[in-house]
XYZ file of C-alpha atoms in Angstrom:
722
model
C -16.135 71.170 -6.679
C -14.309 68.651 -8.833
C -11.344 71.006 -9.017
C -11.075 71.057 -5.238
C -11.415 67.320 -4.621
C -9.370 65.839 -7.440
C -5.754 66.464 -8.301
C -3.567 66.393 -11.347
C -2.482 62.857 -10.339
C -5.776 61.351 -11.600
C -5.326 58.808 -14.407
C -7.843 57.969 -17.127
C -7.678 55.095 -19.587
C -9.751 53.897 -22.532
C -9.437 50.214 -23.408
C -11.283 47.728 -25.539
C -11.060 44.509 -27.447
C -12.733 42.758 -30.364
C -12.727 39.037 -31.088
C -14.102 36.700 -33.748
C -14.361 32.929 -33.382
C -15.411 30.678 -36.235
C -15.903 26.932 -35.829
C -16.860 24.467 -38.527
C -17.439 20.741 -38.117
C -18.403 18.074 -40.648
C -18.974 14.362 -40.164
C -19.824 11.784 -42.802
C -20.639 8.081 -42.663
C -22.138 5.573 -45.062
C -25.677 6.428 -43.962
C -25.657 10.050 -42.815
C -23.913 13.371 -42.973
C -23.858 16.084 -40.334
C -22.284 19.509 -40.127
C -22.260 22.601 -37.965
C -21.004 26.149 -38.361
C -20.700 28.780 -35.689
C -19.584 32.418 -35.704
C -19.192 34.297 -32.425
C -18.420 38.020 -32.262
C -17.485 39.804 -29.076
C -16.736 43.522 -28.644
C -16.117 45.518 -25.487
C -15.169 49.094 -24.650
C -14.213 50.337 -21.183
C -13.366 53.783 -19.810
C -11.555 53.881 -16.457
C -10.448 56.714 -14.221
C -8.796 56.631 -10.830
C -6.962 59.032 -8.607
C -6.660 60.666 -5.173
C -9.121 63.002 -3.496
C -7.740 66.306 -2.285
C -4.114 65.246 -2.774
C -4.782 61.946 -0.974
C -5.691 63.755 2.243
C -9.303 62.627 1.936
C -8.985 59.332 0.051
C -9.182 58.010 -3.498
C -11.666 56.960 -6.143
C -11.842 54.397 -8.947
C -14.598 54.453 -11.599
C -15.133 52.486 -14.809
C -17.867 52.425 -17.414
C -18.094 50.173 -20.444
C -20.213 47.994 -22.680
C -19.873 44.423 -23.876
C -21.730 43.218 -27.000
C -21.814 39.622 -28.204
C -23.443 37.952 -31.200
C -23.560 34.344 -32.336
C -24.864 32.532 -35.390
C -24.833 28.722 -35.238
C -26.364 26.138 -37.559
C -26.612 22.365 -37.120
C -27.332 20.329 -40.245
C -28.133 16.641 -40.485
C -29.390 14.554 -43.367
C -33.004 13.538 -42.949
C -33.983 16.198 -40.390
C -34.529 19.979 -40.371
C -31.705 22.347 -39.495
C -31.243 23.740 -35.989
C -30.420 27.458 -35.993
C -29.246 29.605 -33.080
C -28.981 33.342 -33.697
C -28.607 35.707 -30.752
C -27.211 39.129 -29.882
C -26.720 40.348 -26.339
C -25.379 43.526 -24.778
C -24.183 44.064 -21.233
C -23.347 47.261 -19.375
C -20.164 47.093 -17.317
C -19.443 49.523 -14.537
C -17.398 49.912 -11.395
C -17.540 52.668 -8.846
C -15.455 52.700 -5.693
C -14.610 55.484 -3.305
C -12.304 55.274 -0.311
C -12.478 57.993 2.333
C -9.655 58.009 4.861
C -9.238 61.514 6.281
C -5.963 61.891 8.093
C -7.443 64.045 10.869
C -10.807 62.347 11.364
C -10.943 58.871 12.973
C -13.008 56.990 10.437
C -12.496 55.069 7.216
C -15.163 54.450 4.572
C -15.027 52.215 1.519
C -18.139 52.177 -0.706
C -18.455 50.340 -3.993
C -20.827 49.032 -6.621
C -19.730 47.002 -9.615
C -20.786 44.677 -12.375
C -17.737 43.902 -14.478
C -18.968 40.510 -15.667
C -18.543 39.961 -19.389
C -20.820 37.927 -21.609
C -20.050 34.225 -21.701
C -20.858 31.616 -24.327
C -22.908 28.502 -23.576
C -22.004 25.476 -25.700
C -24.014 22.360 -26.503
C -23.230 19.019 -28.115
C -25.820 18.045 -30.716
C -27.111 14.479 -30.121
C -26.812 13.602 -33.835
C -22.989 13.792 -33.511
C -22.762 10.977 -30.968
C -22.475 8.232 -33.603
C -19.306 9.717 -35.091
C -16.928 9.102 -32.195
C -14.444 11.730 -31.065
C -11.542 11.706 -33.506
C -11.437 15.517 -33.712
C -12.005 16.237 -30.026
C -14.729 18.471 -28.623
C -17.527 19.207 -31.115
C -19.649 21.476 -28.930
C -20.902 24.624 -30.618
C -22.061 27.976 -29.281
C -25.818 27.932 -28.726
C -26.445 30.687 -26.198
C -25.142 33.849 -24.553
C -25.129 34.443 -20.813
C -25.489 38.187 -20.250
C -27.192 38.424 -16.889
C -26.683 40.928 -14.110
C -24.099 40.190 -11.449
C -24.124 43.328 -9.325
C -22.045 43.528 -6.175
C -22.549 46.572 -3.964
C -21.545 47.413 -0.453
C -19.924 49.721 2.044
C -17.530 49.305 4.953
C -17.182 51.914 7.686
C -14.632 51.806 10.499
C -14.901 54.587 13.066
C -12.840 55.179 16.184
C -9.637 56.801 17.384
C -6.779 55.141 15.495
C -3.748 57.269 16.303
C -2.351 59.595 18.915
C -3.480 62.914 17.436
C -5.167 65.191 19.943
C -7.000 67.673 17.761
C -10.520 68.717 18.609
C -12.174 65.914 16.661
C -10.324 63.151 18.453
C -10.905 64.734 21.840
C -14.639 64.434 21.203
C -14.787 61.106 19.339
C -12.285 59.166 21.429
C -14.974 58.693 24.084
C -17.119 56.717 21.639
C -16.478 52.997 21.039
C -14.745 51.840 17.890
C -17.302 50.420 15.459
C -17.311 48.595 12.166
C -20.253 48.638 9.782
C -20.151 46.360 6.744
C -22.912 45.876 4.186
C -22.741 43.744 1.064
C -25.421 43.063 -1.518
C -24.982 40.587 -4.377
C -27.610 40.367 -7.105
C -27.556 37.636 -9.770
C -30.099 37.668 -12.566
C -29.788 35.694 -15.787
C -33.077 34.197 -16.952
C -31.966 33.428 -20.506
C -29.088 31.099 -19.668
C -29.277 27.320 -19.826
C -29.371 27.319 -16.020
C -31.526 30.356 -15.139
C -30.668 32.204 -11.961
C -32.433 35.055 -10.193
C -31.405 35.591 -6.591
C -30.135 38.185 -4.160
C -27.850 37.840 -1.156
C -27.622 40.653 1.400
C -25.254 40.658 4.346
C -25.043 43.193 7.140
C -22.422 43.145 9.878
C -22.052 45.491 12.825
C -19.094 45.186 15.181
C -18.382 47.346 18.217
C -15.401 47.363 20.562
C -16.934 48.056 23.965
C -13.799 47.719 26.037
C -10.340 46.412 25.383
C -10.648 43.123 23.463
C -14.389 42.858 24.160
C -16.211 42.886 20.838
C -19.906 42.872 20.050
C -20.983 41.406 16.691
C -24.297 41.452 14.915
C -24.601 39.771 11.530
C -27.705 39.576 9.365
C -27.953 37.531 6.169
C -30.893 37.476 3.774
C -31.049 35.245 0.705
C -33.931 35.429 -1.750
C -34.335 33.082 -4.697
C -36.994 34.479 -7.026
C -37.157 31.256 -9.052
C -37.464 28.726 -6.227
C -38.612 30.280 -2.963
C -37.720 27.086 -1.073
C -34.118 28.294 -1.073
C -34.961 31.537 0.743
C -33.545 31.958 4.224
C -32.856 34.578 6.874
C -29.983 34.220 9.312
C -29.177 36.362 12.341
C -26.109 36.053 14.545
C -25.119 37.839 17.742
C -21.666 37.353 19.208
C -20.026 38.853 22.257
C -16.491 38.167 23.384
C -12.822 38.320 22.510
C -13.225 37.894 18.744
C -12.271 40.968 16.725
C -13.800 42.450 13.582
C -11.756 40.076 11.407
C -13.115 37.060 13.353
C -9.667 36.475 14.849
C -9.616 35.299 18.440
C -7.962 37.662 20.923
C -6.414 36.598 24.238
C -6.631 38.548 27.491
C -3.533 38.313 29.693
C -4.544 38.108 33.353
C -0.898 37.775 34.332
C 2.413 36.905 32.763
C 1.464 33.215 32.813
C -2.343 33.084 32.538
C -4.507 34.161 29.602
C -8.187 33.715 28.721
C -10.350 33.973 25.613
C -14.126 33.615 25.647
C -17.134 34.355 23.484
C -20.870 33.713 23.285
C -22.641 33.312 19.954
C -26.362 33.049 19.197
C -27.474 32.066 15.698
C -30.888 31.620 14.153
C -31.509 30.537 10.604
C -35.037 30.384 9.212
C -35.569 28.910 5.786
C -38.560 28.182 3.592
C -36.949 24.786 3.119
C -37.382 23.270 6.544
C -34.192 21.180 6.337
C -32.069 24.349 6.401
C -33.573 25.948 9.516
C -31.456 26.035 12.650
C -31.190 27.692 16.050
C -27.869 27.489 17.841
C -26.068 28.800 20.918
C -22.301 28.427 21.313
C -20.300 29.280 24.411
C -16.506 29.006 24.358
C -14.083 29.416 27.245
C -10.414 28.948 26.406
C -7.757 29.197 29.102
C -4.003 28.843 28.793
C -1.433 28.749 31.574
C 2.314 28.461 31.171
C 5.048 28.342 33.774
C 8.708 27.487 33.567
C 8.322 23.736 34.047
C 4.711 23.097 33.025
C 1.856 24.383 30.914
C -1.859 23.651 30.723
C -4.646 24.404 28.247
C -8.384 23.925 28.257
C -10.907 24.548 25.488
C -14.344 24.305 27.049
C -17.303 24.509 24.681
C -21.065 24.327 25.074
C -23.495 24.025 22.182
C -27.269 24.049 22.122
C -29.036 23.626 18.794
C -32.498 23.025 17.391
C -32.497 21.578 13.890
C -35.108 21.527 11.139
C -37.013 18.643 12.755
C -37.239 20.455 16.107
C -34.603 18.108 17.457
C -32.984 19.626 20.524
C -29.319 18.852 21.079
C -26.920 19.751 23.900
C -23.185 19.174 23.599
C -20.675 19.968 26.322
C -16.940 19.388 26.018
C -14.424 20.024 28.806
C -10.909 18.982 27.792
C -7.736 19.669 29.762
C -4.216 19.207 28.417
C -1.095 19.546 30.531
C 2.589 18.864 30.025
C 5.724 19.453 32.002
C 9.430 18.857 32.387
C 10.865 17.312 35.552
C 14.467 17.168 34.390
C 16.473 16.869 31.201
C 15.767 13.131 31.232
C 12.129 13.148 32.311
C 8.997 14.829 30.932
C 5.278 14.110 31.124
C 2.000 14.758 29.337
C -1.524 14.326 30.648
C -5.019 14.865 29.361
C -8.548 14.600 30.681
C -11.786 15.097 28.837
C -15.473 15.139 29.577
C -18.025 15.125 26.776
C -21.773 14.979 27.121
C -24.320 14.870 24.302
C -28.069 14.903 24.790
C -30.498 14.795 21.859
C -34.264 15.020 22.172
C -36.598 14.876 19.192
C -40.030 16.439 18.800
C -41.885 13.390 20.171
C -39.748 13.253 23.302
C -37.374 10.405 22.418
C -33.971 11.082 23.980
C -30.500 9.931 23.004
C -27.641 10.368 25.435
C -23.916 9.959 25.183
C -21.311 10.603 27.850
C -17.580 9.985 27.628
C -14.982 10.566 30.341
C -11.301 10.135 29.542
C -8.136 10.395 31.623
C -4.610 9.488 30.652
C -0.940 10.280 30.985
C 2.353 9.709 29.200
C 5.836 9.722 30.750
C 9.036 10.053 28.733
C 12.086 8.955 30.718
C 15.805 8.347 30.194
C 15.983 10.673 27.201
C 19.788 10.877 27.321
C 20.448 7.232 28.195
C 21.290 4.390 25.825
C 17.598 3.499 25.708
C 14.685 5.852 26.274
C 11.568 4.623 28.028
C 7.991 5.778 27.446
C 5.007 4.607 29.448
C 1.380 5.597 28.913
C -1.974 4.678 30.337
C -5.519 5.799 29.549
C -9.018 4.961 30.693
C -12.292 5.964 29.049
C -15.852 5.344 30.152
C -18.544 5.822 27.513
C -22.267 5.473 28.061
C -25.311 5.672 25.821
C -28.997 4.954 26.370
C -28.615 1.208 26.091
C -24.920 0.375 26.370
C -21.777 1.107 28.328
C -18.138 0.802 27.285
C -15.143 0.821 29.618
C -11.760 0.880 27.906
C -8.433 0.495 29.679
C -5.299 1.063 27.643
C -1.658 0.885 28.657
C 1.632 0.662 26.866
C 5.371 0.792 27.211
C 7.945 1.631 24.557
C 11.720 1.750 24.433
C 13.977 3.081 21.688
C 17.738 3.170 21.429
C 19.578 6.455 21.013
C 22.716 7.398 19.120
C 24.672 6.816 22.349
C 23.932 3.111 22.027
C 25.059 2.862 18.393
C 25.115 4.979 15.273
C 24.837 1.915 13.057
C 22.121 0.011 14.899
C 18.730 1.264 16.044
C 16.507 -0.884 18.247
C 12.924 -0.368 19.293
C 10.190 -2.318 21.023
C 6.720 -1.557 22.284
C 3.894 -3.394 23.977
C 0.307 -2.166 24.163
C -2.713 -3.758 25.743
C -6.294 -2.582 25.543
C -9.197 -4.089 27.434
C -12.723 -3.161 26.328
C -15.722 -4.203 28.399
C -19.096 -3.624 26.775
C -22.452 -4.083 28.458
C -25.812 -3.611 26.787
C -29.492 -3.791 27.655
C -30.233 -5.756 24.487
C -27.126 -7.946 24.180
C -24.933 -9.959 26.494
C -21.826 -8.310 27.919
C -18.491 -8.771 26.176
C -14.917 -8.599 27.367
C -12.402 -7.988 24.596
C -8.616 -7.855 25.015
C -6.345 -6.585 22.253
C -2.565 -6.963 22.715
C 0.059 -5.687 20.319
C 3.793 -6.364 20.442
C 6.084 -4.516 18.044
C 9.815 -5.023 17.449
C 11.955 -2.902 15.167
C 15.599 -3.150 14.142
C 17.468 -0.844 11.777
C 21.043 -1.582 10.753
C 23.250 0.618 8.576
C 26.731 -0.967 8.333
C 27.829 1.651 5.795
C 26.570 4.908 4.369
C 25.322 3.045 1.293
C 23.576 0.055 2.865
C 20.642 0.005 5.278
C 18.280 -2.692 6.573
C 14.990 -2.196 8.399
C 13.162 -5.110 9.984
C 9.902 -4.842 11.893
C 7.553 -7.398 13.376
C 4.067 -6.726 14.712
C 2.134 -9.407 16.559
C -1.445 -8.765 17.566
C -3.478 -11.093 19.767
C -7.167 -10.683 20.509
C -9.298 -12.586 22.952
C -13.040 -12.341 23.339
C -15.849 -11.186 21.078
C -15.507 -7.520 20.316
C -18.646 -5.399 20.091
C -18.626 -1.997 18.474
C -19.979 0.663 20.803
C -22.663 2.705 19.057
C -24.874 5.563 20.054
C -27.734 7.260 18.234
C -26.695 10.636 19.647
C -24.917 13.061 17.348
C -21.107 13.319 17.478
C -20.824 10.290 19.734
C -17.489 8.809 18.675
C -15.243 7.547 21.458
C -11.870 9.230 21.958
C -9.960 5.960 22.231
C -10.104 4.148 18.912
C -12.018 0.897 18.800
C -10.711 -2.327 17.331
C -10.677 -2.628 13.525
C -10.352 -6.101 12.053
C -7.438 -6.281 9.564
C -9.585 -8.429 7.231
C -12.735 -6.302 7.635
C -14.525 -9.175 9.368
C -17.433 -8.826 11.756
C -17.321 -10.118 15.313
C -19.275 -13.241 14.348
C -16.900 -13.909 11.447
C -13.865 -13.451 13.700
C -14.737 -15.691 16.605
C -13.501 -15.626 20.176
C -9.806 -15.056 19.432
C -7.494 -14.148 16.581
C -3.845 -13.699 15.715
C -2.397 -11.176 13.291
C 1.241 -10.993 12.225
C 2.774 -8.331 10.011
C 6.433 -8.807 9.079
C 8.360 -6.280 7.044
C 11.869 -6.219 5.640
C 13.208 -3.162 3.845
C 16.662 -2.901 2.335
C 18.249 -0.044 0.439
C 21.628 -0.157 -1.259
C 23.401 2.701 -3.005
C 26.704 1.238 -4.200
C 27.374 4.229 -6.441
C 26.340 7.872 -6.102
C 23.791 7.571 -8.942
C 22.632 4.009 -8.381
C 19.701 3.444 -6.015
C 18.174 0.080 -5.180
C 15.564 -0.853 -2.619
C 13.598 -3.943 -1.708
C 10.492 -4.282 0.459
C 9.018 -7.577 1.654
C 5.737 -7.779 3.574
C 4.160 -10.898 5.000
C 0.658 -10.468 6.436
C -0.749 -13.490 8.308
C -4.169 -13.672 9.928
C -5.907 -16.520 11.745
C -9.007 -16.572 13.913
C -10.932 -19.261 15.720
C -13.524 -19.535 12.926
C -11.495 -18.449 9.893
C -8.888 -20.367 7.992
C -5.326 -19.137 7.764
C -5.052 -16.072 5.502
C -1.666 -15.060 4.108
C -0.865 -12.017 1.981
C 2.631 -11.563 0.559
C 3.828 -8.330 -1.021
C 7.170 -7.802 -2.747
C 8.343 -4.493 -4.197
C 11.762 -3.937 -5.787
C 13.116 -0.799 -7.487
C 16.380 -0.060 -9.276
C 17.339 3.368 -10.634
C 20.522 4.569 -12.268
C 21.086 8.070 -13.636
C 23.927 10.028 -15.158
C 24.284 13.175 -17.220
C 23.115 11.545 -20.464
C 20.649 8.820 -19.556
C 18.703 7.137 -16.781
C 17.251 3.676 -16.412
C 14.808 2.355 -13.833
C 12.898 -0.817 -13.157
C 10.049 -1.395 -10.731
C 8.831 -4.901 -9.910
C 5.838 -5.806 -7.790
C 4.408 -9.116 -6.662
C 1.408 -9.770 -4.457
C -0.172 -13.038 -3.412
C -3.390 -13.273 -1.434
C -6.255 -10.857 -0.900
C -7.121 -9.092 2.341
C -10.791 -8.530 1.491
C -12.087 -11.681 -0.188
C -9.672 -13.963 1.746
C -8.461 -15.602 -1.464
C -4.997 -17.068 -0.902
C -4.725 -17.919 -4.613
C -5.149 -14.328 -5.785
C -1.971 -13.109 -7.440
C -0.730 -9.919 -9.033
C 2.558 -9.418 -10.877
C 3.661 -6.134 -12.407
C 6.874 -4.758 -13.827
C 7.733 -1.422 -15.418
C 11.081 -0.666 -17.039
C 11.924 2.866 -18.206
C 14.859 4.246 -20.172
C 15.483 7.953 -20.769
C 18.287 9.242 -22.966
C 19.482 12.809 -23.551
C 21.974 12.868 -26.420
C 22.238 16.654 -26.409
C 20.011 19.656 -26.063
C 18.837 18.834 -29.607
C 17.895 15.191 -29.122
C 16.285 13.173 -26.334
C 14.092 10.118 -26.078
C 12.532 7.633 -23.710
C 11.052 4.152 -23.698
C 9.045 2.233 -21.128
C 7.694 -1.301 -20.981
C 4.972 -2.331 -18.527
C 3.517 -5.751 -17.867
C 0.866 -6.762 -15.367
C -0.976 -9.978 -14.629
C -3.805 -10.499 -12.161
C -5.401 -13.756 -11.092
C -8.390 -13.481 -8.786
C -11.690 -15.253 -8.263
C -11.115 -17.579 -11.218
C -10.277 -14.778 -13.672
C -6.898 -14.179 -15.302
C -6.226 -10.721 -16.727
C -2.908 -9.620 -18.191
C -1.737 -6.596 -20.107
C 1.349 -5.228 -21.822
C 2.067 -1.603 -22.667
C 5.069 -0.164 -24.509
C 5.627 3.590 -24.937
C 8.495 5.090 -26.924
C 9.132 8.824 -27.385
C 11.654 10.773 -29.469
C 12.132 14.559 -29.533
C 14.407 16.623 -31.766
C 14.977 20.375 -31.316
C 16.766 22.803 -33.598
C 17.967 26.215 -32.437
C 19.009 29.330 -34.329
C 22.742 29.794 -34.746
C 22.851 33.606 -35.018
C 21.518 36.443 -32.890
C 19.600 35.600 -29.743
C 19.507 31.821 -29.423
C 15.986 30.453 -29.541
C 14.174 27.331 -30.664
C 13.533 27.273 -34.430
C 11.611 24.017 -34.782
C 10.991 20.731 -32.993
C 9.930 17.236 -33.998
C 8.058 14.857 -31.677
C 7.344 11.170 -32.156
C 5.407 8.813 -29.866
C 4.816 5.118 -30.424
C 2.437 3.203 -28.155
C 1.678 -0.500 -28.075
C -0.893 -1.856 -25.650
C -2.483 -5.263 -25.453
C -4.725 -6.867 -22.851
C -5.983 -5.169 -19.699
C -4.892 -2.415 -17.342
C -6.639 -3.323 -14.097
C -10.034 -4.244 -15.619
C -9.968 -1.874 -18.625
C -9.242 -3.124 -22.146
C -6.199 -1.301 -23.559
C -5.772 -2.964 -26.960
C -4.302 -0.543 -29.482
C -1.221 0.506 -31.415
C -0.652 4.202 -31.989
C 1.936 6.277 -33.829
C 1.929 10.050 -33.261
C 4.078 12.507 -35.229
C 4.282 16.229 -34.567
C 6.222 19.180 -35.977
C 6.407 22.753 -34.673
C 8.104 25.628 -36.483
C 8.868 29.034 -34.916
C 9.797 31.505 -37.700
C 9.645 34.324 -35.124
C 9.216 34.196 -31.371
C 5.561 35.302 -31.607
C 4.519 32.826 -34.332
C 4.096 29.045 -34.140
C 3.269 26.750 -37.059
C 2.411 23.157 -36.198
C 1.400 19.962 -37.950
C 0.775 16.453 -36.705
C -0.556 13.036 -37.595
C -1.763 10.023 -35.649
C -2.248 6.435 -36.785
C -4.027 3.882 -34.590
C -5.126 0.302 -35.146
C -6.321 -2.507 -32.891
C -6.088 -5.949 -34.507
C -5.052 -5.450 -38.144
C -3.368 -2.741 -40.166
C -6.494 -2.309 -42.290
C -8.658 -1.611 -39.234
C -7.143 1.775 -38.511
C -7.937 5.339 -37.521
C -5.979 8.162 -39.150
C -5.974 11.705 -37.763
C -3.915 14.666 -38.940
C -3.974 18.322 -38.007
C -2.387 21.680 -38.791
C -2.317 24.830 -36.682
C -0.937 28.363 -36.661
C -0.751 30.601 -33.590
C 0.381 34.231 -33.474
C 0.671 35.881 -30.082
C 1.516 39.588 -30.003
C 0.952 42.019 -27.168
C -2.282 43.441 -28.591
C -3.133 40.846 -31.219
C -3.736 37.106 -30.932
C -4.607 34.862 -33.876
C -5.066 31.085 -33.903
C -6.062 28.714 -36.714
C -6.552 24.993 -36.194
C -7.669 22.257 -38.583
C -8.057 18.570 -37.747
C -9.190 15.704 -39.982
C -9.987 12.122 -39.008
C -10.857 8.884 -40.834
C -11.925 5.589 -39.260
C -11.666 2.597 -41.602
C -13.925 0.246 -39.602
C -17.155 2.136 -40.356
C -15.915 4.607 -42.967
C -16.573 7.662 -40.778
C -14.864 10.906 -41.788
C -14.602 13.968 -39.582
C -13.021 17.369 -39.988
C -13.062 20.444 -37.821
C -11.761 23.972 -38.333
C -11.445 26.621 -35.644
C -10.294 30.182 -36.193
C -9.962 32.892 -33.572
C -8.722 36.466 -33.771
C -8.588 38.944 -30.899
C -7.463 42.579 -31.043
C -7.166 44.751 -27.976
C -6.074 48.330 -27.355
């Protein structure tokens, strides 16, 4: 039988790999000494075979079988306490079996599989006795466990139905049956010996049938079982009918050349041992789109009914309508309406209601004139159990076009919003928010540009935030947000907010860029004192083929949140980069910052200098032979609120005798206040990277003068594959 189904095109392969990892750590102080040693071995062997079935006329197959074996031996030693030993060996069977059946003359396709190709993984742990030795040599975690659990994934997918125009006897019979999709997936995870034990199973079943053109029936069943904690168990069932295909992509039905519809109904029920995850839900969607030559309209109507874990019943209905059109080349319009209703009812009969009705339009006129004109208006009525909000919003905006001037751009807008709130528990409020914006941009040349904007905002009345206890009850029109994060009582009956901005950019030369930004933020209310916040940002950058220099300056006075006019922040960063040749480059940067706020004065300085030298071979294929890296860092004071005191010198050397081999060495010297209070770290490494062989050796040694702590760590790894 094998001779008939398989062909000479089948391919088999035997592969494997072996790796050894050895890690040694030792730490010593005046009062104690600790050490750890770890050896991890990992071996795997895998046989794979794949090929077509019956010269690819039936399908194909792919099978693999292998074994992964891992062993570890780790010892932690500490003076004054017994040793901690970890010695484990684990084996894991790896397999993969997949068959794809796709007969050319029979209208079905089957893909069945089962696999567990997960390899053993190492769990590492940091011994608590190492915490007193700092971290001069980096991570000191050692291997303490092996994760070798089962991670089996099995399943099958069947698609049946006429898929081409062949008219043999099979299709003549089967073409009368609906196209169906059957998908089953089972995932089993079991690893009880890991640091985080897991033992669960997830099963998913999906059945999809195409009853008529673009009318799909879905049934999905999900079962999750946690054998460690049964509270996580749940069962979920879903039924869906509508124009959503087997890939969960929405399909549209064309009723005519300008009208199309898409609709679906979905019922979901999730039952969990953990009550908070249980849910029953019904979703109904009706989407309609219409498009003619001069207008188009869209609506996305949705209805949702759900019962949550607390037996809380919720209804949500949304009926939006969007329309837009073109009257002429100079005139277009947009309009939208929306109705949203939310009704929640808990198990004791307490109801929460929310209703919002919105209508609005926008007209764009004089598109080809010197100045365009845009006018918009919207009204929204929102109601809850105890309050009602009526919001009226209107605005007008004008902007100059290139016909007016190519050097000057003008813009202005005015918006007014009136919010009337009434409540059963509070007195009614009438709040008016007006905003006037002016904008001017002037570019006298291609290298110079100015942008000036001014925003004035006036409020009158005590604003009250509209709230509702119903779910998803946010209003569509945004409510007022105080620029100083003040409450209504802290704001008073009226306020004024001014935001002025000046931006200038100048590029006198092709590689010289300068820009300046000035912001002045002023706020005053009937019960608050005048609050002023000033921000200044300036940047200069110059680059050429060999070097680049940049400077960034920032200044801020005042605070928007604590209303402290005396708060001040100054910062400046200067950077220089130089490329002498492909063999030599370097950079230097100086940063200074100072912050005064709430009676505290924090300042900090940071200097970073880098130098890199590269040497290349002069014969044969040009490649890098060695490189030298140097970094010098000086920091003093604070960065934000973090202490950054320290002076560090880092030196590094890399040598490449051949392209697959790297030899490296480095040293680092750090001190805080005096040269005698230092930390010295040096390391050496060798890395060989061939196609089937990888070897790495790394040694690092550290000494801290303050407490006399010494640390050293060695890591060796070799991996051979075939």
